mmCIF file of C-alpha atoms in Angstrom:
data_model
loop_
_atom_site.group_PDB
_atom_site.id
_atom_site.type_symbol
_atom_site.label_atom_id
_atom_site.label_comp_id
_atom_site.label_asym_id
_atom_site.label_seq_id
_atom_site.Cartn_x
_atom_site.Cartn_y
_atom_site.Cartn_z
ATOM 1 C CA MET A 1 128.554 34.669 29.205
ATOM 2 C CA THR A 2 125.599 32.382 29.854
ATOM 3 C CA ALA A 3 124.276 31.720 33.359
ATOM 4 C CA ALA A 4 123.052 28.259 32.332
ATOM 5 C CA PRO A 5 125.639 26.211 34.274
ATOM 6 C CA TYR A 6 125.302 28.193 37.508
ATOM 7 C CA PRO A 7 122.446 26.149 39.045
ATOM 8 C CA LEU A 8 124.385 22.960 38.295
ATOM 9 C CA ILE A 9 127.610 24.373 39.746
ATOM 10 C CA MET A 10 125.831 25.681 42.835
ATOM 11 C CA GLY A 11 124.078 22.372 43.458
ATOM 12 C CA ILE A 12 127.305 20.396 43.159
ATOM 13 C CA CYS A 13 129.186 22.771 45.443
ATOM 14 C CA LEU A 14 126.435 22.788 48.057
ATOM 15 C CA LEU A 15 126.600 18.988 48.221
ATOM 16 C CA LEU A 16 130.405 18.997 48.323
ATOM 17 C CA GLY A 17 130.331 21.585 51.100
ATOM 18 C CA PHE A 18 127.720 19.684 53.104
ATOM 19 C CA ALA A 19 129.751 16.472 52.939
ATOM 20 C CA THR A 20 132.905 18.377 53.857
ATOM 21 C CA GLY A 21 131.238 19.983 56.872
ATOM 22 C CA MET A 22 129.955 16.611 58.096
ATOM 23 C CA ILE A 23 133.394 15.024 57.772
ATOM 24 C CA LEU A 24 135.252 17.912 59.388
ATOM 25 C CA HIS A 25 132.933 17.987 62.387
ATOM 26 C CA ARG A 26 132.823 14.217 62.888
ATOM 27 C CA SER A 27 136.617 13.953 62.787
ATOM 28 C CA ASP A 28 137.460 17.383 64.237
ATOM 29 C CA TYR A 29 139.756 17.792 61.235
ATOM 30 C CA CYS A 30 141.221 21.150 62.215
ATOM 31 C CA ILE A 31 144.340 22.020 60.193
ATOM 32 C CA ALA A 32 145.158 24.979 62.428
ATOM 33 C CA GLY A 33 144.928 22.666 65.432
ATOM 34 C CA MET A 34 147.317 20.207 63.788
ATOM 35 C CA PHE A 35 150.107 22.764 63.586
ATOM 36 C CA ARG A 36 149.265 24.312 66.958
ATOM 37 C CA ASP A 37 149.411 20.922 68.684
ATOM 38 C CA LEU A 38 152.725 20.132 66.997
ATOM 39 C CA PHE A 39 154.390 23.200 68.461
ATOM 40 C CA LEU A 40 152.593 23.345 71.819
ATOM 41 C CA PHE A 41 152.226 19.666 72.708
ATOM 42 C CA LYS A 42 154.530 17.820 70.264
ATOM 43 C CA ARG A 43 151.523 15.904 68.908
ATOM 44 C CA VAL A 44 151.951 14.616 65.352
ATOM 45 C CA VAL A 45 149.081 12.182 64.756
ATOM 46 C CA MET A 46 146.879 14.716 63.001
ATOM 47 C CA LEU A 47 149.737 15.984 60.841
ATOM 48 C CA ARG A 48 150.341 12.414 59.722
ATOM 49 C CA THR A 49 146.754 12.240 58.524
ATOM 50 C CA LEU A 50 147.326 15.510 56.661
ATOM 51 C CA LEU A 51 150.186 13.795 54.838
ATOM 52 C CA LEU A 52 147.752 10.977 54.028
ATOM 53 C CA LEU A 53 145.330 13.543 52.593
ATOM 54 C CA ILE A 54 148.064 15.088 50.439
ATOM 55 C CA VAL A 55 149.442 11.756 49.208
ATOM 56 C CA SER A 56 146.024 10.261 48.454
ATOM 57 C CA SER A 57 145.063 13.438 46.570
ATOM 58 C CA MET A 58 148.362 13.246 44.707
ATOM 59 C CA VAL A 59 147.613 9.713 43.543
ATOM 60 C CA LEU A 60 143.968 10.435 42.685
ATOM 61 C CA PHE A 61 144.748 13.628 40.760
ATOM 62 C CA GLU A 62 147.487 11.960 38.739
ATOM 63 C CA LEU A 63 145.335 8.935 37.919
ATOM 64 C CA ALA A 64 142.536 11.265 36.825
ATOM 65 C CA ARG A 65 144.975 13.247 34.681
ATOM 66 C CA LEU A 66 146.309 10.103 33.013
ATOM 67 C CA LEU A 67 142.735 8.991 32.309
ATOM 68 C CA GLY A 68 141.949 12.311 30.627
ATOM 69 C CA MET A 69 139.520 13.447 33.337
ATOM 70 C CA LEU A 70 141.324 16.725 34.084
ATOM 71 C CA PRO A 71 141.298 18.970 31.015
ATOM 72 C CA LEU A 72 142.424 21.856 33.247
ATOM 73 C CA TYR A 73 145.891 20.928 34.475
ATOM 74 C CA PRO A 74 147.256 22.735 36.388
ATOM 75 C CA PHE A 75 143.933 24.066 37.586
ATOM 76 C CA PRO A 76 142.967 27.777 37.432
ATOM 77 C CA LEU A 77 144.130 30.340 39.999
ATOM 78 C CA LEU A 78 147.526 28.710 40.484
ATOM 79 C CA TYR A 79 150.438 30.879 39.437
ATOM 80 C CA SER A 80 154.203 30.813 38.990
ATOM 81 C CA PRO A 81 156.131 30.952 42.283
ATOM 82 C CA THR A 82 156.969 34.223 44.006
ATOM 83 C CA PRO A 83 158.217 35.236 47.478
ATOM 84 C CA ALA A 84 154.644 36.409 48.050
ATOM 85 C CA ASN A 85 153.707 32.744 48.535
ATOM 86 C CA LEU A 86 156.268 32.450 51.333
ATOM 87 C CA ILE A 87 155.267 35.711 53.011
ATOM 88 C CA GLY A 88 151.563 34.965 52.694
ATOM 89 C CA GLY A 89 152.065 31.470 54.093
ATOM 90 C CA PHE A 90 153.987 32.844 57.073
ATOM 91 C CA LEU A 91 151.284 35.365 57.929
ATOM 92 C CA PHE A 92 148.551 32.804 57.345
ATOM 93 C CA GLY A 93 150.242 30.415 59.798
ATOM 94 C CA ILE A 94 150.206 33.083 62.495
ATOM 95 C CA GLY A 95 146.608 34.000 61.793
ATOM 96 C CA MET A 96 145.114 30.520 61.711
ATOM 97 C CA VAL A 97 146.611 29.573 65.086
ATOM 98 C CA LEU A 98 145.483 32.805 66.742
ATOM 99 C CA ALA A 99 142.020 32.428 65.185
ATOM 100 C CA GLY A 100 141.658 28.850 66.406
ATOM 101 C CA GLY A 101 140.869 27.564 62.912
ATOM 102 C CA CYS A 102 141.680 28.166 59.279
ATOM 103 C CA VAL A 103 139.236 29.542 56.703
ATOM 104 C CA VAL A 104 137.404 26.195 56.587
ATOM 105 C CA GLY A 105 137.867 25.218 60.235
ATOM 106 C CA THR A 106 136.219 28.484 61.217
ATOM 107 C CA LEU A 107 133.118 27.507 59.243
ATOM 108 C CA TYR A 108 132.606 24.018 60.635
ATOM 109 C CA LYS A 109 133.078 25.289 64.184
ATOM 110 C CA MET A 110 130.533 28.035 63.525
ATOM 111 C CA GLY A 111 128.127 25.352 62.354
ATOM 112 C CA ALA A 112 128.569 23.535 65.657
ATOM 113 C CA GLY A 113 127.735 26.692 67.619
ATOM 114 C CA SER A 114 131.066 28.424 68.271
ATOM 115 C CA ILE A 115 130.621 32.187 68.672
ATOM 116 C CA LEU A 116 134.403 32.451 68.982
ATOM 117 C CA SER A 117 134.707 31.230 65.403
ATOM 118 C CA THR A 118 132.144 33.821 64.357
ATOM 119 C CA ALA A 119 134.609 36.449 65.588
ATOM 120 C CA ALA A 120 137.287 34.875 63.384
ATOM 121 C CA PHE A 121 134.812 34.873 60.476
ATOM 122 C CA ALA A 122 134.262 38.606 60.912
ATOM 123 C CA GLY A 123 138.017 39.113 61.029
ATOM 124 C CA LEU A 124 138.452 37.209 57.768
ATOM 125 C CA ILE A 125 136.067 39.573 56.023
ATOM 126 C CA LEU A 126 137.818 42.640 57.434
ATOM 127 C CA GLY A 127 141.255 41.274 56.526
ATOM 128 C CA SER A 128 140.096 40.694 52.958
ATOM 129 C CA ALA A 129 138.869 44.289 52.817
ATOM 130 C CA LEU A 130 142.225 45.553 54.073
ATOM 131 C CA TYR A 131 143.998 43.666 51.307
ATOM 132 C CA ALA A 132 141.907 45.455 48.698
ATOM 133 C CA GLU A 133 143.501 48.705 49.905
ATOM 134 C CA ILE A 134 147.072 47.475 49.279
ATOM 135 C CA HIS A 135 146.362 45.364 46.206
ATOM 136 C CA PRO A 136 148.080 47.635 43.630
ATOM 137 C CA PHE A 137 151.313 47.636 45.655
ATOM 138 C CA TRP A 138 151.214 43.887 46.319
ATOM 139 C CA ALA A 139 150.298 42.985 42.750
ATOM 140 C CA SER A 140 153.289 45.034 41.599
ATOM 141 C CA PHE A 141 155.518 43.203 44.083
ATOM 142 C CA ILE A 142 154.320 39.829 42.788
ATOM 143 C CA LYS A 143 154.917 40.878 39.196
ATOM 144 C CA ARG A 144 158.478 42.016 39.971
ATOM 145 C CA THR A 145 159.437 38.952 42.018
ATOM 146 C CA THR A 146 157.830 36.080 40.096
ATOM 147 C CA PHE A 147 160.339 33.478 38.969
ATOM 148 C CA PHE A 148 160.078 30.502 36.610
ATOM 149 C CA SER A 149 157.523 32.634 34.798
ATOM 150 C CA GLY A 150 155.113 30.515 32.785
ATOM 151 C CA SER A 151 155.764 27.401 34.891
ATOM 152 C CA ILE A 152 153.467 26.505 37.775
ATOM 153 C CA THR A 153 154.409 23.008 38.906
ATOM 154 C CA LEU A 154 157.747 21.379 39.643
ATOM 155 C CA PRO A 155 157.342 19.018 36.662
ATOM 156 C CA GLN A 156 156.820 22.044 34.400
ATOM 157 C CA ILE A 157 159.903 23.758 35.814
ATOM 158 C CA LEU A 158 162.010 20.624 35.266
ATOM 159 C CA LYS A 159 160.280 19.924 31.938
ATOM 160 C CA LEU A 160 159.303 16.414 33.010
ATOM 161 C CA PRO A 161 156.027 14.480 32.777
ATOM 162 C CA PRO A 162 154.189 14.813 36.133
ATOM 163 C CA VAL A 163 154.157 11.054 36.689
ATOM 164 C CA ILE A 164 157.978 10.976 36.834
ATOM 165 C CA LEU A 165 157.935 13.044 40.032
ATOM 166 C CA ILE A 166 154.530 12.073 41.420
ATOM 167 C CA VAL A 167 155.316 8.341 41.665
ATOM 168 C CA PRO A 168 158.469 8.595 43.829
ATOM 169 C CA ALA A 169 156.967 11.358 45.981
ATOM 170 C CA ALA A 170 153.824 9.307 46.599
ATOM 171 C CA ALA A 171 155.905 6.164 47.219
ATOM 172 C CA VAL A 172 157.906 7.849 49.983
ATOM 173 C CA GLY A 173 154.724 9.170 51.559
ATOM 174 C CA LEU A 174 152.998 5.789 51.388
ATOM 175 C CA PHE A 175 156.022 4.076 52.948
ATOM 176 C CA LEU A 176 155.880 6.403 55.949
ATOM 177 C CA LEU A 177 152.110 6.113 56.247
ATOM 178 C CA LEU A 178 152.173 2.310 56.206
ATOM 179 C CA LYS A 179 154.885 2.341 58.851
ATOM 180 C CA TRP A 180 152.797 4.602 61.087
ATOM 181 C CA LYS A 181 149.638 2.591 60.468
ATOM 182 C CA LYS A 182 151.319 -0.626 61.639
ATOM 183 C CA SER A 183 152.380 1.049 64.881
ATOM 184 C CA GLY A 184 149.011 2.715 65.461
ATOM 185 C CA GLY A 185 150.481 6.115 64.662
ATOM 186 C CA LEU A 186 147.483 7.190 62.576
ATOM 187 C CA LEU A 187 144.884 6.627 65.307
ATOM 188 C CA ARG A 188 143.630 9.415 67.545
ATOM 189 C CA GLN A 189 142.179 8.503 70.905
ATOM 190 C CA SER A 190 138.683 9.869 71.461
ATOM 191 C CA SER A 191 135.645 8.863 73.483
ATOM 192 C CA ALA A 192 133.282 11.170 71.578
ATOM 193 C CA GLU A 193 130.202 9.422 70.180
ATOM 194 C CA GLY A 194 130.174 9.162 66.396
ATOM 195 C CA TYR A 195 133.825 10.174 66.146
ATOM 196 C CA LEU A 196 135.356 9.620 62.707
ATOM 197 C CA GLN A 197 139.025 8.684 62.791
ATOM 198 C CA PRO A 198 141.033 11.446 61.062
ATOM 199 C CA TRP A 199 142.775 9.032 58.704
ATOM 200 C CA LYS A 200 139.373 8.043 57.345
ATOM 201 C CA ALA A 201 138.433 11.708 57.082
ATOM 202 C CA ALA A 202 141.618 12.359 55.101
ATOM 203 C CA LEU A 203 140.702 9.715 52.536
ATOM 204 C CA LEU A 204 137.144 11.019 52.232
ATOM 205 C CA LEU A 205 138.340 14.608 51.837
ATOM 206 C CA SER A 206 140.736 13.566 49.084
ATOM 207 C CA LEU A 207 137.800 12.007 47.217
ATOM 208 C CA LEU A 208 135.794 15.215 47.642
ATOM 209 C CA GLY A 209 138.756 17.216 46.358
ATOM 210 C CA LEU A 210 138.952 15.018 43.279
ATOM 211 C CA SER A 211 135.196 15.329 42.745
ATOM 212 C CA SER A 212 135.465 19.109 42.865
ATOM 213 C CA TYR A 213 138.388 19.098 40.433
ATOM 214 C CA VAL A 214 136.565 16.872 37.935
ATOM 215 C CA LEU A 215 133.107 18.459 38.222
ATOM 216 C CA ILE A 216 133.985 22.128 38.793
ATOM 217 C CA GLY A 217 137.446 22.367 37.257
ATOM 218 C CA MET A 218 139.367 23.092 40.458
ATOM 219 C CA PRO A 219 139.780 21.654 43.982
ATOM 220 C CA LEU A 220 137.989 22.976 47.048
ATOM 221 C CA GLY A 221 138.613 26.628 47.917
ATOM 222 C CA ILE A 222 136.604 29.393 49.603
ATOM 223 C CA THR A 223 138.750 32.463 50.315
ATOM 224 C CA SER A 224 137.367 34.543 47.445
ATOM 225 C CA SER A 225 133.989 34.354 49.183
ATOM 226 C CA TYR A 226 135.391 36.361 52.108
ATOM 227 C CA ALA A 227 136.720 38.955 49.673
ATOM 228 C CA LYS A 228 133.342 39.150 47.958
ATOM 229 C CA LEU A 229 131.570 39.570 51.286
ATOM 230 C CA SER A 230 133.946 42.398 52.163
ATOM 231 C CA GLY A 231 133.086 44.037 48.845
ATOM 232 C CA TYR A 232 129.344 43.665 49.345
ATOM 233 C CA LEU A 233 129.487 45.083 52.872
ATOM 234 C CA GLY A 234 131.889 47.839 51.870
ATOM 235 C CA SER A 235 129.606 48.852 49.009
ATOM 236 C CA ILE A 236 126.839 49.535 51.499
ATOM 237 C CA VAL A 237 128.957 51.899 53.595
ATOM 238 C CA PHE A 238 131.494 53.276 51.096
ATOM 239 C CA PRO A 239 130.055 52.571 47.626
ATOM 240 C CA ASP A 240 132.217 55.042 45.707
ATOM 241 C CA HIS A 241 135.414 53.969 47.444
ATOM 242 C CA VAL A 242 134.808 50.255 46.855
ATOM 243 C CA ALA A 243 133.886 50.894 43.218
ATOM 244 C CA GLY A 244 137.247 52.588 42.722
ATOM 245 C CA LEU A 245 139.422 49.823 44.195
ATOM 246 C CA ALA A 246 141.344 47.884 41.545
ATOM 247 C CA TYR A 247 141.137 44.580 43.418
ATOM 248 C CA TYR A 248 137.358 44.450 43.247
ATOM 249 C CA GLN A 249 137.436 45.181 39.512
ATOM 250 C CA ALA A 250 139.953 42.454 38.627
ATOM 251 C CA ILE A 251 138.800 39.250 36.891
ATOM 252 C CA PRO A 252 141.581 36.709 37.612
ATOM 253 C CA LEU A 253 139.517 33.589 36.867
ATOM 254 C CA LYS A 254 138.833 32.896 33.211
ATOM 255 C CA TYR A 255 138.262 29.283 32.257
ATOM 256 C CA VAL A 256 136.049 26.796 30.454
ATOM 257 C CA HIS A 257 133.858 24.738 32.767
ATOM 258 C CA PRO A 258 134.736 21.078 32.051
ATOM 259 C CA LEU A 259 131.220 19.636 32.361
ATOM 260 C CA THR A 260 129.335 22.154 30.226
ATOM 261 C CA ASN A 261 132.170 23.485 28.071
ATOM 262 C CA THR A 262 131.025 27.001 28.980
ATOM 263 C CA TYR A 263 133.409 29.943 29.265
ATOM 264 C CA LEU A 264 133.172 31.511 32.728
ATOM 265 C CA GLU A 265 134.800 34.416 34.550
ATOM 266 C CA GLY A 266 135.103 35.439 38.173
ATOM 267 C CA GLY A 267 136.846 37.761 40.599
ATOM 268 C CA GLY A 268 136.826 39.028 44.165
ATOM 269 C CA GLY A 269 134.466 41.928 43.502
ATOM 270 C CA PRO A 270 130.890 42.315 44.802
ATOM 271 C CA ARG A 271 129.103 40.785 41.821
ATOM 272 C CA PHE A 272 127.633 37.406 40.988
ATOM 273 C CA ASP A 273 129.979 35.301 38.864
ATOM 274 C CA VAL A 274 131.403 31.794 38.759
ATOM 275 C CA LEU A 275 133.353 32.303 42.003
ATOM 276 C CA SER A 276 130.076 33.245 43.692
ATOM 277 C CA ALA A 277 128.408 30.141 42.252
ATOM 278 C CA VAL A 278 131.244 27.930 43.480
ATOM 279 C CA GLN A 279 132.269 29.337 46.830
ATOM 280 C CA PHE A 280 129.126 30.683 48.491
ATOM 281 C CA PRO A 281 127.373 27.279 48.260
ATOM 282 C CA LEU A 282 130.562 25.633 49.558
ATOM 283 C CA VAL A 283 130.578 27.969 52.553
ATOM 284 C CA ALA A 284 126.882 27.397 53.234
ATOM 285 C CA GLY A 285 127.287 23.648 52.769
ATOM 286 C CA ILE A 286 130.179 23.381 55.222
ATOM 287 C CA ILE A 287 128.244 25.264 57.895
ATOM 288 C CA LEU A 288 125.069 23.240 57.291
ATOM 289 C CA GLY A 289 126.966 19.946 57.182
ATOM 290 C CA SER A 290 128.627 20.647 60.504
ATOM 291 C CA LEU A 291 125.328 21.830 61.988
ATOM 292 C CA SER A 292 123.623 18.646 60.815
ATOM 293 C CA SER A 293 126.389 16.509 62.310
ATOM 294 C CA ALA A 294 126.279 18.360 65.626
ATOM 295 C CA LEU A 295 122.485 18.093 65.836
ATOM 296 C CA SER A 296 122.464 14.396 64.963
ATOM 297 C CA LEU A 297 125.030 13.712 67.692
ATOM 298 C CA LYS A 298 123.190 16.036 70.112
ATOM 299 C CA GLU A 299 126.359 18.086 70.431
ATOM 300 C CA PHE A 300 125.131 21.427 69.114
ATOM 301 C CA ARG A 301 125.287 24.253 71.597
ATOM 302 C CA ILE A 302 126.006 27.945 71.452
ATOM 303 C CA TYR A 303 129.525 28.150 72.849
ATOM 304 C CA TYR A 304 130.490 31.675 73.883
ATOM 305 C CA LYS A 305 131.719 31.626 77.493
ATOM 306 C CA VAL A 306 135.426 32.125 76.902
ATOM 307 C CA PRO A 307 137.746 34.898 78.132
ATOM 308 C CA ALA A 308 137.663 38.188 76.235
ATOM 309 C CA GLY A 309 141.293 37.646 75.271
ATOM 310 C CA GLN A 310 140.300 34.658 73.157
ATOM 311 C CA TYR A 311 137.772 36.759 71.235
ATOM 312 C CA ILE A 312 140.452 39.356 70.576
ATOM 313 C CA SER A 313 142.822 36.602 69.444
ATOM 314 C CA ALA A 314 140.213 35.010 67.157
ATOM 315 C CA PHE A 315 139.239 38.325 65.575
ATOM 316 C CA THR A 316 142.858 39.415 65.133
ATOM 317 C CA GLY A 317 143.820 36.023 63.735
ATOM 318 C CA GLY A 318 140.919 36.237 61.310
ATOM 319 C CA ILE A 319 142.102 39.632 60.083
ATOM 320 C CA ILE A 320 145.620 38.298 59.536
ATOM 321 C CA MET A 321 144.273 35.229 57.708
ATOM 322 C CA GLY A 322 142.012 37.298 55.489
ATOM 323 C CA LEU A 323 144.902 39.563 54.541
ATOM 324 C CA ALA A 324 147.342 36.672 54.081
ATOM 325 C CA SER A 325 144.953 34.607 51.961
ATOM 326 C CA ARG A 326 144.914 37.423 49.398
ATOM 327 C CA MET A 327 148.653 38.061 49.646
ATOM 328 C CA ALA A 328 149.689 34.402 49.229
ATOM 329 C CA PRO A 329 147.331 34.218 47.268
ATOM 330 C CA THR A 330 144.693 31.773 48.588
ATOM 331 C CA CYS A 331 144.744 29.629 51.719
ATOM 332 C CA ASN A 332 146.045 26.447 53.327
ATOM 333 C CA VAL A 333 143.197 24.281 52.011
ATOM 334 C CA TRP A 334 143.778 25.403 48.425
ATOM 335 C CA HIS A 335 147.527 24.861 48.648
ATOM 336 C CA LEU A 336 147.688 21.731 50.824
ATOM 337 C CA MET A 337 144.713 19.870 49.343
ATOM 338 C CA GLY A 338 145.047 21.194 45.794
ATOM 339 C CA GLY A 339 148.437 22.646 44.930
ATOM 340 C CA LEU A 340 150.790 20.309 46.788
ATOM 341 C CA PRO A 341 149.258 17.143 45.285
ATOM 342 C CA ILE A 342 150.245 18.370 41.806
ATOM 343 C CA LEU A 343 153.594 19.683 43.102
ATOM 344 C CA ALA A 344 152.784 23.354 42.539
ATOM 345 C CA ALA A 345 155.871 25.414 43.361
ATOM 346 C CA SER A 346 153.786 28.212 44.885
ATOM 347 C CA SER A 347 152.167 25.713 47.265
ATOM 348 C CA MET A 348 155.569 24.430 48.350
ATOM 349 C CA LEU A 349 156.608 27.980 49.178
ATOM 350 C CA PHE A 350 153.317 28.559 51.005
ATOM 351 C CA LEU A 351 153.935 25.501 53.207
ATOM 352 C CA THR A 352 157.520 26.608 53.823
ATOM 353 C CA GLY A 353 156.188 29.888 55.197
ATOM 354 C CA LEU A 354 153.228 28.304 56.991
ATOM 355 C CA LEU A 355 155.402 26.223 59.343
ATOM 356 C CA PRO A 356 157.369 29.054 61.008
ATOM 357 C CA GLY A 357 154.232 31.184 60.959
ATOM 358 C CA ALA A 358 152.297 28.525 62.870
ATOM 359 C CA TRP A 359 155.210 28.208 65.313
ATOM 360 C CA LEU A 360 155.171 31.942 65.988
ATOM 361 C CA GLY A 361 151.391 31.936 66.243
ATOM 362 C CA SER A 362 151.611 29.129 68.806
ATOM 363 C CA ARG A 363 154.153 31.101 70.855
ATOM 364 C CA LEU A 364 151.907 34.157 70.777
ATOM 365 C CA LEU A 365 148.836 32.101 71.661
ATOM 366 C CA MET A 366 150.537 30.492 74.645
ATOM 367 C CA GLY A 367 152.221 33.656 75.870
ATOM 368 C CA LEU A 368 149.431 36.181 75.377
ATOM 369 C CA VAL A 369 146.135 34.279 75.300
ATOM 370 C CA LEU A 370 146.272 30.803 76.847
ATOM 371 C CA LYS A 371 148.227 30.775 80.075
ATOM 372 C CA ASN A 372 147.623 27.062 80.677
ATOM 373 C CA PRO A 373 146.977 25.394 77.300
ATOM 374 C CA VAL A 374 145.519 21.900 77.447
ATOM 375 C CA ALA A 375 146.026 19.326 74.717
ATOM 376 C CA GLU A 376 142.627 18.386 73.304
ATOM 377 C CA LYS A 377 141.288 14.986 72.450
ATOM 378 C CA GLY A 378 138.152 14.787 70.322
ATOM 379 C CA ARG A 379 136.252 17.854 69.245
ATOM 380 C CA CYS A 380 138.332 21.050 69.463
ATOM 381 C CA LYS A 381 137.007 24.152 71.180
ATOM 382 C CA VAL A 382 139.825 26.654 70.589
#
């Protein structure tokens, strides 16, 4: 395996991450907050923009496929459906609400100075490490319960060309979005300087997702980086134990990079591979992009004065997310911005589990952590 494409891949991903971090901070595009606000405050504006992100990605991905720009379709690291997607989605929904941000939201808030999100970040690493301990059992469960084996997307299951299902699905979504746009239902009120309307952020993020798919071979995703960090840290303290864990030895990603036509491999273990080259620069870019945005708007500040209960919630939520992102497998960004636009069955199951999980997480947050929750407008702090 040649390392020749790694500098190119890392440079592309750093730029994609930086742009993503800028957009997320400017628009406060917090997916965890979208679901939390739905269940706590009955707010739906941000969820409507999430639908816009999914539909626009759906259209862009299908156009790119029809134009021959996506040699990897479906993209790597998507699998046939299994109840594990549902269970992982449910747990992830709980975790992201308790943590106050998903795996990506945690990063852009860290970049803006949130120490609370740093607690969630630490929890994500620990949760990923915990999954490595149960991986043999969970991998066996997935193997036993996988259905429609060999088929990943709904079009594959129904043996139909993707466009046959993509067009009507996108048409329904566009109809709803146009209806909401006419009534002002896609606008979010904010007095924050430099605020980027979330519907604009959704369109920009869909373009970044397409760019990642075309240039890297897969949409945006970062959860393997948390697993790798857990492996690196674990190797320092328990080197023999980590070396003996099957999860860290597995190589699930094996693909040909579309730009360089180079065969590459990667896994969650503590070693440098294509997942390292893709995801670590993405993580760094998101943090730096958010930091740059916060500094340019003179909004950066170290934010740490919150009740101890919120730190416990963020850390616990991070642990649950880290565990769930490996069980699902992968996270909300991967499934909502990548899998759903190509009608991946596993992503549909993930979303089905995510909704009740976010509801339960919201109940727990309100009952145990936030006694008097306040609906936020503008940049989110929780």
